[in-house]
Coordinates of C-alpha atoms in Angstrom, one line a residue:
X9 CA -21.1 -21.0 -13.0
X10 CA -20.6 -18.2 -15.9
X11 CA -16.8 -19.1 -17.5
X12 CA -15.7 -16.0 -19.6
X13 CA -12.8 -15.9 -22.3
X14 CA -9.5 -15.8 -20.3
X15 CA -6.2 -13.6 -21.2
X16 CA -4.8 -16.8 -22.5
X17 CA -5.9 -18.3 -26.0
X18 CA -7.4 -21.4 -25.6
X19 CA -8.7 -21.0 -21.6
X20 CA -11.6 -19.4 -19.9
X21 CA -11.7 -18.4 -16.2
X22 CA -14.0 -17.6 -13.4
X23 CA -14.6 -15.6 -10.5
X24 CA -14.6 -17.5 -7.0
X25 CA -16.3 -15.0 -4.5
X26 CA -14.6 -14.6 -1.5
X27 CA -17.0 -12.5 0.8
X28 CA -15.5 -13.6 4.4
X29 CA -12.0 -12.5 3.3
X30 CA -11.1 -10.0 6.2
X31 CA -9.8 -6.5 4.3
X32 CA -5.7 -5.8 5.1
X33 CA -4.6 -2.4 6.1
X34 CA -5.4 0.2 4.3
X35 CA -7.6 -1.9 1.6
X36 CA -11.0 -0.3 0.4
X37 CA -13.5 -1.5 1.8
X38 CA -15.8 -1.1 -1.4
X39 CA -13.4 -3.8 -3.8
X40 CA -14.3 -7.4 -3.7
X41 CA -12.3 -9.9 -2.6
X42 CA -11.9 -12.9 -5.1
X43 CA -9.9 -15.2 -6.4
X44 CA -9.7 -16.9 -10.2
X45 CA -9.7 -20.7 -11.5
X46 CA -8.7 -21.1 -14.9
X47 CA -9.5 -23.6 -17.4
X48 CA -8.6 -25.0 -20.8
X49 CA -12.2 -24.0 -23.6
X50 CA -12.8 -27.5 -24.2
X51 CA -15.5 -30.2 -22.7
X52 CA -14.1 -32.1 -20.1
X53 CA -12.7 -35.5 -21.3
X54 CA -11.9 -36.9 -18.3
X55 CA -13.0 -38.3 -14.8
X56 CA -9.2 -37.2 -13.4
X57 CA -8.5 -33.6 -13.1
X58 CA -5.2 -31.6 -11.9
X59 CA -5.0 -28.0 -10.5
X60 CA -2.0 -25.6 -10.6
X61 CA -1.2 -22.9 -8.1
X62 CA 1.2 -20.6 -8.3
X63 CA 3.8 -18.8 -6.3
X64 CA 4.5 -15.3 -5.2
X65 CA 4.3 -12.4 -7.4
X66 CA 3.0 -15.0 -9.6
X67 CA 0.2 -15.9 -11.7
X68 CA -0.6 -18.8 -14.2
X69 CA 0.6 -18.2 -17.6
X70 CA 2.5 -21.4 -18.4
X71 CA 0.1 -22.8 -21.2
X72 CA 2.6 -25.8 -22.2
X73 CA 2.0 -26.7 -18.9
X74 CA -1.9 -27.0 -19.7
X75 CA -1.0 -28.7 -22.6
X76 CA 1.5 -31.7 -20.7
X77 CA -1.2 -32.5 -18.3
X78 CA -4.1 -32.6 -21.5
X79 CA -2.1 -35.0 -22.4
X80 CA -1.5 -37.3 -19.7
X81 CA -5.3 -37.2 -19.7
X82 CA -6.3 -34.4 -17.3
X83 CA -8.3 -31.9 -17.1
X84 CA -6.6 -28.7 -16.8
X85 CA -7.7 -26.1 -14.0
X86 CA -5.2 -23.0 -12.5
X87 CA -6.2 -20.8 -9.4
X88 CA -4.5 -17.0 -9.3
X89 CA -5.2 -17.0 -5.2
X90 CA -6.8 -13.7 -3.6
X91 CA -4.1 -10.6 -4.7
X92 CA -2.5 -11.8 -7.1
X93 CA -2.6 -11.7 -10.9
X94 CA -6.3 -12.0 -12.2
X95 CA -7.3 -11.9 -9.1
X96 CA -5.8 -8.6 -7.3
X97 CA -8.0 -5.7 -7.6
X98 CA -7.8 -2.1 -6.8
X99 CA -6.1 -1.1 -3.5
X100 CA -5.1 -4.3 -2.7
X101 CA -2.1 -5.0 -1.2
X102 CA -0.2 -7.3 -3.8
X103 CA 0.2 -10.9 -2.7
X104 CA -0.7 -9.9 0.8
X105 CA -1.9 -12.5 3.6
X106 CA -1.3 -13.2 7.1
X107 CA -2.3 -16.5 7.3
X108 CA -1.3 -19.1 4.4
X109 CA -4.6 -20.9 6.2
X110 CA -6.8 -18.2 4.8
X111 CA -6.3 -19.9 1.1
X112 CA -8.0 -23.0 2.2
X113 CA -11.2 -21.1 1.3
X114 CA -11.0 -20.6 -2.6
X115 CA -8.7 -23.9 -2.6
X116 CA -12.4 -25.9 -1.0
X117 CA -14.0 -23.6 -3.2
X118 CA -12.0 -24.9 -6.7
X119 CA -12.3 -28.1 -5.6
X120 CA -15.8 -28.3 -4.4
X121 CA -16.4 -27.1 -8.5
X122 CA -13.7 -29.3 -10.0
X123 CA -15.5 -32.4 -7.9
X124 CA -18.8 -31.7 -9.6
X125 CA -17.1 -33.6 -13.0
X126 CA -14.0 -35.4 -12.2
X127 CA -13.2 -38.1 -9.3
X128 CA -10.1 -37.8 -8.8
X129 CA -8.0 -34.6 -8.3
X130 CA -3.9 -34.0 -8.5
X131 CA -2.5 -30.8 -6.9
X132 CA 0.3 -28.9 -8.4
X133 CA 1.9 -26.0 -6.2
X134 CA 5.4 -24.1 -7.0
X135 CA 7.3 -22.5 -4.8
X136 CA 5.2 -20.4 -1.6
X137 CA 2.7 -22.6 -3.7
X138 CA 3.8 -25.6 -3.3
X139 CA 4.1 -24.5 0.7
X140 CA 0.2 -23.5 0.3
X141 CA -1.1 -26.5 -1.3
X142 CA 0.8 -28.8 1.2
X143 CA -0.8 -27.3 3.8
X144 CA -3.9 -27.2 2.4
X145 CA -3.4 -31.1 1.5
X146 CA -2.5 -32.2 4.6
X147 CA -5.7 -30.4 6.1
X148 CA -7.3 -32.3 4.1
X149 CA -7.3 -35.8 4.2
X150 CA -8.7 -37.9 1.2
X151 CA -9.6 -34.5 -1.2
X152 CA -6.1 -35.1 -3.2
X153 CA -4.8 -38.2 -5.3
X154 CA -1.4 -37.4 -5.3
X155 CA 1.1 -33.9 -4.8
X156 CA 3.2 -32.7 -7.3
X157 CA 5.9 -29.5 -6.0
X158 CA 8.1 -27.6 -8.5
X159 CA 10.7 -26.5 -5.8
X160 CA 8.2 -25.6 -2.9
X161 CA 9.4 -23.1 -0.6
X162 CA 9.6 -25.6 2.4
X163 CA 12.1 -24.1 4.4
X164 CA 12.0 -21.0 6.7
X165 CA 16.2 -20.4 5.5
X166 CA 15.2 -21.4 2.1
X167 CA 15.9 -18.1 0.3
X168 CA 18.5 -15.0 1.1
X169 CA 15.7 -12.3 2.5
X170 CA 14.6 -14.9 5.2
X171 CA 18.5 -15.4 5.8
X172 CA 19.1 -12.0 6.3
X173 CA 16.4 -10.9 8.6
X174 CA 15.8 -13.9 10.5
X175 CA 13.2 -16.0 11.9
X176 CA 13.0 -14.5 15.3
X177 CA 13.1 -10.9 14.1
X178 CA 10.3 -12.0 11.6
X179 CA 8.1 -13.0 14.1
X180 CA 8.2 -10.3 15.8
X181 CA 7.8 -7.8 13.5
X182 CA 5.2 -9.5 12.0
X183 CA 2.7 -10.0 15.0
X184 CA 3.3 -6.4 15.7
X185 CA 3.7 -4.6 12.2
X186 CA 2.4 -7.0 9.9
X187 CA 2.0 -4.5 7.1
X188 CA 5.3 -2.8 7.2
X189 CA 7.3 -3.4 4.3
X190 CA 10.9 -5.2 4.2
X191 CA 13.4 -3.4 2.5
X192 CA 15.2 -6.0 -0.3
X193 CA 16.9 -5.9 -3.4
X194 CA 15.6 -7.5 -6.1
X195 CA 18.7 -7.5 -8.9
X196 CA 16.5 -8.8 -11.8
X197 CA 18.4 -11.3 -12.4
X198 CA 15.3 -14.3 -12.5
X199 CA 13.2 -12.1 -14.4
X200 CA 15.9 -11.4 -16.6
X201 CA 16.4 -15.2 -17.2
X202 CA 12.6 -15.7 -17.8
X203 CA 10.8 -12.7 -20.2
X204 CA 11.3 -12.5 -23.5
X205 CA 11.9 -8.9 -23.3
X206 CA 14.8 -9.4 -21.1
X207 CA 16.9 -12.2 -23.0
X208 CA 14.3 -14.8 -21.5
X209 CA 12.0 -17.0 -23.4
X210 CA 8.8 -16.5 -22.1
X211 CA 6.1 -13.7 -22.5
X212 CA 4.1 -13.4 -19.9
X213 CA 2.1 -10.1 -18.4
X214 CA 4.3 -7.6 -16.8
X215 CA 2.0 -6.2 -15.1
X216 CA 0.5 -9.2 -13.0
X217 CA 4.4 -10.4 -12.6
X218 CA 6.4 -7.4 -12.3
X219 CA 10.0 -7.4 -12.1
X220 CA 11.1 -6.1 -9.3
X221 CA 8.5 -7.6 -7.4
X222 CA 5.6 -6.2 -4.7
X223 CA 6.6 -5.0 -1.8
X224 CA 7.5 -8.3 0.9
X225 CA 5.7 -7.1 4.6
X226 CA 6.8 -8.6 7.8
X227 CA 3.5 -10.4 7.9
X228 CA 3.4 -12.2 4.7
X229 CA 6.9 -13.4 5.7
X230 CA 6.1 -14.3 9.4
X231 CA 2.8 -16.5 7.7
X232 CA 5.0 -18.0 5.4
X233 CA 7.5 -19.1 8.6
X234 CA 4.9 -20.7 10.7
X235 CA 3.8 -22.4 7.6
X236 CA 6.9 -24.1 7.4
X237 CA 7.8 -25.3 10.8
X238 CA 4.4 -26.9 10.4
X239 CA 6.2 -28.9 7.5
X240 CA 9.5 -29.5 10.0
X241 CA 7.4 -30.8 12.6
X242 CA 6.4 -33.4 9.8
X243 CA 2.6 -33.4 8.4
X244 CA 2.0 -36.9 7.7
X245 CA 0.3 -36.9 4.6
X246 CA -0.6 -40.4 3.2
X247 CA -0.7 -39.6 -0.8
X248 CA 2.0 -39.7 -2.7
X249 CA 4.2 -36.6 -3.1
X250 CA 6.9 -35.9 -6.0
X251 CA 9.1 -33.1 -5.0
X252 CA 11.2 -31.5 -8.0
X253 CA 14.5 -28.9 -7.4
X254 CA 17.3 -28.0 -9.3
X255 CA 20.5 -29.4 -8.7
X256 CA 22.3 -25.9 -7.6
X257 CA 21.1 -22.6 -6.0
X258 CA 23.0 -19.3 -6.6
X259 CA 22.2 -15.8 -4.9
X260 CA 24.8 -13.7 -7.1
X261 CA 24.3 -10.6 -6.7
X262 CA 26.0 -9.7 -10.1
X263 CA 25.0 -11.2 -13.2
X264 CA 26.4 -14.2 -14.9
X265 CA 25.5 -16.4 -17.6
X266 CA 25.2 -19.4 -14.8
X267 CA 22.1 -17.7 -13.8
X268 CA 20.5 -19.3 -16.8
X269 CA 20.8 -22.6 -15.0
X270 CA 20.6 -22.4 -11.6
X271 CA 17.2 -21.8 -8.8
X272 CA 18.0 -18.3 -8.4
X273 CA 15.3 -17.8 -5.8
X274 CA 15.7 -20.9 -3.0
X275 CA 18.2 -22.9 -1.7
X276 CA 17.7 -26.3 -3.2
X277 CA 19.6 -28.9 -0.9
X278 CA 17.0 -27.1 1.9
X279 CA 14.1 -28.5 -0.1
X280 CA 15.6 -31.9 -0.5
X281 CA 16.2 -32.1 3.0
X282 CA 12.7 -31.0 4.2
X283 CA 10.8 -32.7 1.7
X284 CA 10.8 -35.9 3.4
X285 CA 8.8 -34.3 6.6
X286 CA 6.3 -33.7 4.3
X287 CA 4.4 -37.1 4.2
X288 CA 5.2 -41.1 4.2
X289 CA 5.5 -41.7 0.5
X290 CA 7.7 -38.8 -0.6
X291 CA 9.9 -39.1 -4.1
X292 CA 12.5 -36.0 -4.9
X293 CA 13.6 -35.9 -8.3
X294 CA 16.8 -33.2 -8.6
X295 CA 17.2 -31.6 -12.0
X296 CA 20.2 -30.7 -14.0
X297 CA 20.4 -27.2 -15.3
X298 CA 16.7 -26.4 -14.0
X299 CA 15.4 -22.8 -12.9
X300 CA 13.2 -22.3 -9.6
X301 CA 9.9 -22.8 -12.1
X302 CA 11.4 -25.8 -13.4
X303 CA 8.8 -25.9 -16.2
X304 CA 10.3 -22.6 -17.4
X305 CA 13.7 -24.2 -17.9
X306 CA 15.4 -24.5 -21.1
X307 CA 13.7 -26.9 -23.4
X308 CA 15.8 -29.9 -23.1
X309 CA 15.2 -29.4 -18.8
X310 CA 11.7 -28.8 -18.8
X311 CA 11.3 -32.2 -21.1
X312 CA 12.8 -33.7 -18.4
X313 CA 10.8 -32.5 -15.8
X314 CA 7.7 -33.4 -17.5
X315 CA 9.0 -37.1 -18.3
X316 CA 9.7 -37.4 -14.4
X317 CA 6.0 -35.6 -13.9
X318 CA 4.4 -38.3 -16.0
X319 CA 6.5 -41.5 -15.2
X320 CA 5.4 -40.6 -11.0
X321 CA 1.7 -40.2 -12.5
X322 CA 2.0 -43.4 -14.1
X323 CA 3.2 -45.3 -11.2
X324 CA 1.1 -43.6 -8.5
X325 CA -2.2 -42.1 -10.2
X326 CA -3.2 -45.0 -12.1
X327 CA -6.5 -44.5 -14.4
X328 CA -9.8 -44.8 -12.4

């Protein structure tokens, strides 16, 4: 496996060949398919490894979040799934599936590799993430230690564009026109919160997390919907799962300071709710002035968060 320098200091990534993946509409046929695990450029100093996945129009760019779990003791590894960020490629339908299933292929594939040096693996999703990685986990008995979401998108009325369309119009829409494009505004306001250029702190790539977003097609949405009335019906997975969301949710259309501490994105009480379906040993930790990517949260917030990351860790993924 060939690891070449990544676009963030201190990280190298590699291509996970995807070959299978079935092309979307309108997607050349002559472009691979891949997606991208990430790394921190050091030897691995540890048996216990954790790996991040992010959400939509998304990519992993958080390297203090590298850094917290180096520290705990893990080794650090991030996948960008198939269309997005490192991983989207020319033609390609940004962020586009119709079957959150389909990721179980480069999620085997990053941990098949991740296996070959550590024993024991904690999974870190956020938001359409978080919904991924449950999935995934629950699919897969035994493969995870433990389940970490920063506000998973759980929750089919968990955000205003599902709540607007609705679930039965989704699904119909989607199984006939999968690729046709729902028309929503996107005000700016999160990325306005959250890029440095913007009166944000962070400075990530513009280009792999554009503000406004990619296009949202019926079929993406109807994927994520069936995705989470799998969670409703309950999943039943036996590792422990910590659950982290804000404390308050706004969906103002106009902009106001409060924005600055509030999950802009998902409605938070609908993730509290939901989050005990997702398994038998469930812990939901709700957090005071945080943002939907809790670790991009003011500085004071985001210590929080990882104090409540690493006290769980301690309790519940003790050293092998």
């Amino acid at each position: 496996m060939r690891w070449d320098t990544d676009l963030l200091d201190g990280h190298v990534s590699t291509d996970l060949a995807l070959p299978d993946a079935p092309r979307m509409p309108g997607e050349p046929e002559d472009v691979e398919v891949v997606a991208t695990l990430v790394r921190r450029d050091e030897p691995r100093r540890s048996r216990r490894a954790v790996l991040y996945v992010h959400g939509w129009n998304d990519y992993f760019f958080q390297t203090h979040l590298s850094d917290f779990w180096a520290g705990l003791g893990f080794d650090f590894y991030a996948l960008d799934l198939r269309r997005y960020g490192r991983s989207l490629r020319r033609g390609h339908l940004p962020g586009f599936t119709t079957d959150l299933g389909a990721y179980d292929v480069e999620l085997d594939a990053a941990a098949d590799l991740i296996a070959v040096d550590h024993d024991e693996l904690v999974v870190v999703g956020h938001s359409t993430g978080g919904l991924i990685t449950t999935l995934w986990t629950a699919r897969r008995p035994g493969r995870v230690a433990a389940l970490v979401l920063n506000s998973p998108w759980l929750d089919l009325q968990g955000s205003a564009l599902v709540r607007a369309v609705g679930a039965p119009v989704i699904d119909a829409l989607g199984a006939r026109s999968p690729s046709a494009v729902l028309r929503a505004a996107d005000p700016g306001h999160y990325a306005r919160v959250l890029h440095r250029s913007l009166e944000g702190e962070w400075d990530y790539d513009l280009d792999l997390k554009p503000s406004p977003g990619p296009p949202v097609r019926v079929g993406w949405l109807r994927a994520v919907v069936q995705g989470q009335r799998q969670v409703a019906n309950g999943l039943g997975i036996e590792v422990p799962v910590l659950v982290l969301a804000s404390t308050r949710t706004s969906f103002a259309r106009r902009w106001s300071e409060d924005l600055r501490v509030v999950d802009s994105v998902l409605d938070v009480e609908q993730i509290a709710t939901r989050a005990v379906r997702i398994g038998r040993h469930v812990t939901v930790v709700r957090v005071e002035e945080g943002l939907h990517d809790l670790v991009l949260s003011a500085a004071p917030v985001r210590e929080q968060v990882f104090a409540e990351i690493a006290r769980f860790v301690r309790a519940y993924v003790p050293e092998p």
